[in-house]
Every structure is written in structure tokens, then in C-alpha cells.
């Protein structure tokens, strides 16, 4: 007999590992009632974000369900990291074409691994039948006035990234089984595969940036495009030096032109991009000692737009849905 909706929820989502992954007192009531109850800490604001994952757009046709579960939650949590928020809970709106129990078990296991890694609890959701679609809403908290916004950068601020760029695009090449360069070692290939399917949202770094960085976001659609969002929101120019943009050793297996294109315009990196007032530059070494590979890649200046090695960047060239109706 096929599993009913409620048995499915009970078996694969109302699991203690998912419900208790965050271990936060903030979740006063989780799965099982008509809605969840959350209680932010005194003096905190909610930080809320929603992401949808559609097969063929956000993830390749070939995937392992546990990787998909991990990635779906990680990319959503990255938006909390970008706002300098502490993750608390998430909801899952799952649309499935059929009930496939091995698929559900694997998906739930990957989701649980990500929930534990990012300390965020599953607090509810919805389960329906239809073409595969994964909608995740994440809920976090931040002290009032401490959220990291895209606006707020000032001329003279340092432009920094929280880690290497281009791994998301390189990882996509690996997972879609494109022809890979001979120089790519098996360990590097596995690293890139993991960077694509199991990105780690930079929550700890985001928390450290609260009240210190002047502006920030997460790089999901390509460095230049996301830098353009920060420049526009802050009303200034961002000048980047291409030589200072960091990449992993794995990407060195590709020709420089391909590597550069991925680092500047590839998507799916989920590292933080932020501006730091010059007087806070001393924090950079402190963060590096804590294991966050932060680097300075440019500066904010009066003006507009994104500049690379002194040249204005036209149409930053990252990923856009509905690109045919381009809005500039
Ligand atoms: P209702 O019909 O009142 O909306 P549902 O039957 O959809 O309630 O859900 C019952 C409970 O199970 C709710 O607490 C809901 O949040 C939770 N739930 C449903 N689907 C999921 C899911 N995919 N993941 C986690 N919790 C879920
Ligand atoms: Mg419902």
C-alpha cells in the first residue's frame, strides 16, 4: 500500500534529527500543529528568506537525492549568513511527482546533514503532488540594527570575499560530466563536486561581520553581478583587482581564460562579499586565524558601477532568470 501524506511526513520529515538540528530554544512548537511557534531572543529581529529549487534550472537532471536535500537547504541558509543572522528554523514545501521511499529517505538524510551542519531545525512544511519542486523558507535572528545590508558601503571601504570564487561553476562542470582537464586530480574533482552539491553557508563569518562590515551579500549569481547589486544599493563604485580574486587550487587545472570567467561570472559559490571600513582591516587576520579564508579584492569609491582592473564592467554577466526581458 502506498504511503499516505501523513505517514510520509511522519517518517521522513518529523524526524528528531531534523527537528532538533538547531537545538535552539527559539522553536517553541515545531512540526505537527497547523503552524509552528518561534520566539526570537529579546532585542532581536526576524530574518526571513525563501528559495525555490526547480529541476533543470537550479540543479542538473542527474543528481543523488541526498545531495539535492543538502544543497536545497544550504543555498537558503546562505541568505541568512549574508544578512549576518543566526539560523533558527526552516520550512519545507515539497512537491513530488510520486512517492518513492528510497528517494525520500536519501533526500531526508541529506537535508538532515545540512540542518545539523548549519544548526537549523525543520519546523514545518507542506507536501503535495506535482512536478518536483523544493521550496524552503529559512528563519533566523539578528540583533536589532545589526543586519548586514547591501546598502551602507562607504567610499574608501575595502571590498572583501569570504572564500574562493569559481568553484560553483567548476563544480557544475564536474557534476554534469563535461570533459575535464587531464591535470585535475581525483581529490580536486571530489572537492569541486562537494562544493557544488554541499556548499557550506558562511554563517559563522556572517555573524562575525555583524556590526563590523558596512555592507554585504552572498555571491550566488556571479561575483561581478552581485558586486553590481552592492554598488547600486550603496550608491557608489566598486573597483576590483582581478589578480586579487582568490580561487581554489582545483581550478588551476583549467586554462586561465576559463578559470577567470568562472571566478568573475560563474554562479553558485555562496561565499560572502562584503565591504569593511578601512579602520576594521585588522579584523581580517583575526578571521583568517579562525579559518575563514577572507581576502581583499578591491575598494569602494565615489562613483557608480563595477570596475575591473580600471575598466568599467558592462552587463555584469552572471545568471539571470527571465533574461530575455532584460532590465539592464
Ligand atoms: P495543514 O493541512 O493544516 O496545512 P498539513 O497536513 O499540510 O497541515 O501538515 C501537517 C503538519 O506537517 C504541519 O505541522 C506541517 O507543517 C507539517 N509538514 C507537512 N509537510 C511537511 C514537510 N514536507 N516537511 C516538514 N513538515 C511538514
Ligand atoms: Mg498544509
PDB file of C-alpha atoms and ligand atoms in Angstrom, residues 5-6 8-10 12-14 18-19 30-36 90-96 104 107 111 122-128 135, ligand 1:
ATOM      1  CA  UNK A   5       0.754  12.014   3.085  1.00  0.00           C
ATOM      2  CA  UNK A   6       0.770  11.986   6.877  1.00  0.00           C
ATOM      3  CA  UNK A   8       5.242  10.234   4.697  1.00  0.00           C
ATOM      4  CA  UNK A   9       5.664  13.410   6.732  1.00  0.00           C
ATOM      5  CA  UNK A  10       5.994  11.401   9.926  1.00  0.00           C
ATOM      6  CA  UNK A  12      10.805  11.344   6.555  1.00  0.00           C
ATOM      7  CA  UNK A  13      10.385  14.847   7.970  1.00  0.00           C
ATOM      8  CA  UNK A  14       9.092  14.599  11.526  1.00  0.00           C
ATOM      9  CA  UNK A  18      15.743  17.273  11.557  1.00  0.00           C
ATOM     10  CA  UNK A  19      13.560  18.768  14.253  1.00  0.00           C
ATOM     11  CA  UNK A  30       7.560  22.556  15.558  1.00  0.00           C
ATOM     12  CA  UNK A  31       6.015  20.039  13.140  1.00  0.00           C
ATOM     13  CA  UNK A  32       2.576  18.600  13.856  1.00  0.00           C
ATOM     14  CA  UNK A  33       0.276  21.502  14.515  1.00  0.00           C
ATOM     15  CA  UNK A  34      -1.276  23.857  11.971  1.00  0.00           C
ATOM     16  CA  UNK A  35       1.673  26.223  12.300  1.00  0.00           C
ATOM     17  CA  UNK A  36       4.946  26.468  14.177  1.00  0.00           C
ATOM     18  CA  UNK A  90      13.153  26.341   8.247  1.00  0.00           C
ATOM     19  CA  UNK A  91      10.024  25.134   6.480  1.00  0.00           C
ATOM     20  CA  UNK A  92       9.943  22.783   3.501  1.00  0.00           C
ATOM     21  CA  UNK A  93       7.317  22.957   0.729  1.00  0.00           C
ATOM     22  CA  UNK A  94       7.878  19.759  -1.211  1.00  0.00           C
ATOM     23  CA  UNK A  95       6.117  18.890  -4.466  1.00  0.00           C
ATOM     24  CA  UNK A  96       6.785  15.321  -5.604  1.00  0.00           C
ATOM     25  CA  UNK A 104      12.635  10.290   0.256  1.00  0.00           C
ATOM     26  CA  UNK A 107      16.667  13.328   0.416  1.00  0.00           C
ATOM     27  CA  UNK A 111      18.616  17.588   4.368  1.00  0.00           C
ATOM     28  CA  UNK A 122      12.878  21.809  10.451  1.00  0.00           C
ATOM     29  CA  UNK A 123       9.725  23.398  11.902  1.00  0.00           C
ATOM     30  CA  UNK A 124       7.042  22.604   9.294  1.00  0.00           C
ATOM     31  CA  UNK A 125       6.148  22.461   5.655  1.00  0.00           C
ATOM     32  CA  UNK A 126       3.732  21.230   3.049  1.00  0.00           C
ATOM     33  CA  UNK A 127       3.699  18.128   0.868  1.00  0.00           C
ATOM     34  CA  UNK A 128       1.909  17.996  -2.484  1.00  0.00           C
ATOM     35  CA  UNK A 135      10.631  25.430  -1.627  1.00  0.00           C
TER      36      UNK A 135
HETATM   37  P1  LIG B   1      -2.455  21.522   7.086  1.00  0.00           P
HETATM   38  O1  LIG B   1      -3.326  20.652   6.213  1.00  0.00           O
HETATM   39  O2  LIG B   1      -3.096  22.001   8.328  1.00  0.00           O
HETATM   40  O3  LIG B   1      -1.749  22.582   6.307  1.00  0.00           O
HETATM   41  P2  LIG B   1      -0.514  19.514   6.745  1.00  0.00           P
HETATM   42  O4  LIG B   1      -1.279  18.263   6.736  1.00  0.00           O
HETATM   43  O5  LIG B   1      -0.088  20.110   5.457  1.00  0.00           O
HETATM   44  O6  LIG B   1      -1.301  20.555   7.617  1.00  0.00           O
HETATM   45  O7  LIG B   1       0.788  19.306   7.643  1.00  0.00           O
HETATM   46  C1  LIG B   1       0.723  18.699   8.911  1.00  0.00           C
HETATM   47  C2  LIG B   1       1.973  19.070   9.676  1.00  0.00           C
HETATM   48  O8  LIG B   1       3.107  18.544   8.992  1.00  0.00           O
HETATM   49  C3  LIG B   1       2.199  20.581   9.776  1.00  0.00           C
HETATM   50  O9  LIG B   1       2.789  20.831  11.029  1.00  0.00           O
HETATM   51  C4  LIG B   1       3.156  20.860   8.674  1.00  0.00           C
HETATM   52  O10 LIG B   1       3.963  21.992   8.970  1.00  0.00           O
HETATM   53  C5  LIG B   1       3.991  19.580   8.628  1.00  0.00           C
HETATM   54  N1  LIG B   1       4.516  19.266   7.293  1.00  0.00           N
HETATM   55  C6  LIG B   1       3.851  18.998   6.150  1.00  0.00           C
HETATM   56  N2  LIG B   1       4.689  18.721   5.135  1.00  0.00           N
HETATM   57  C7  LIG B   1       5.945  18.836   5.637  1.00  0.00           C
HETATM   58  C8  LIG B   1       7.248  18.688   5.105  1.00  0.00           C
HETATM   59  N3  LIG B   1       7.465  18.394   3.814  1.00  0.00           N
HETATM   60  N4  LIG B   1       8.289  18.912   5.929  1.00  0.00           N
HETATM   61  C9  LIG B   1       8.085  19.233   7.221  1.00  0.00           C
HETATM   62  N5  LIG B   1       6.901  19.366   7.800  1.00  0.00           N
HETATM   63  C10 LIG B   1       5.825  19.183   7.023  1.00  0.00           C
END
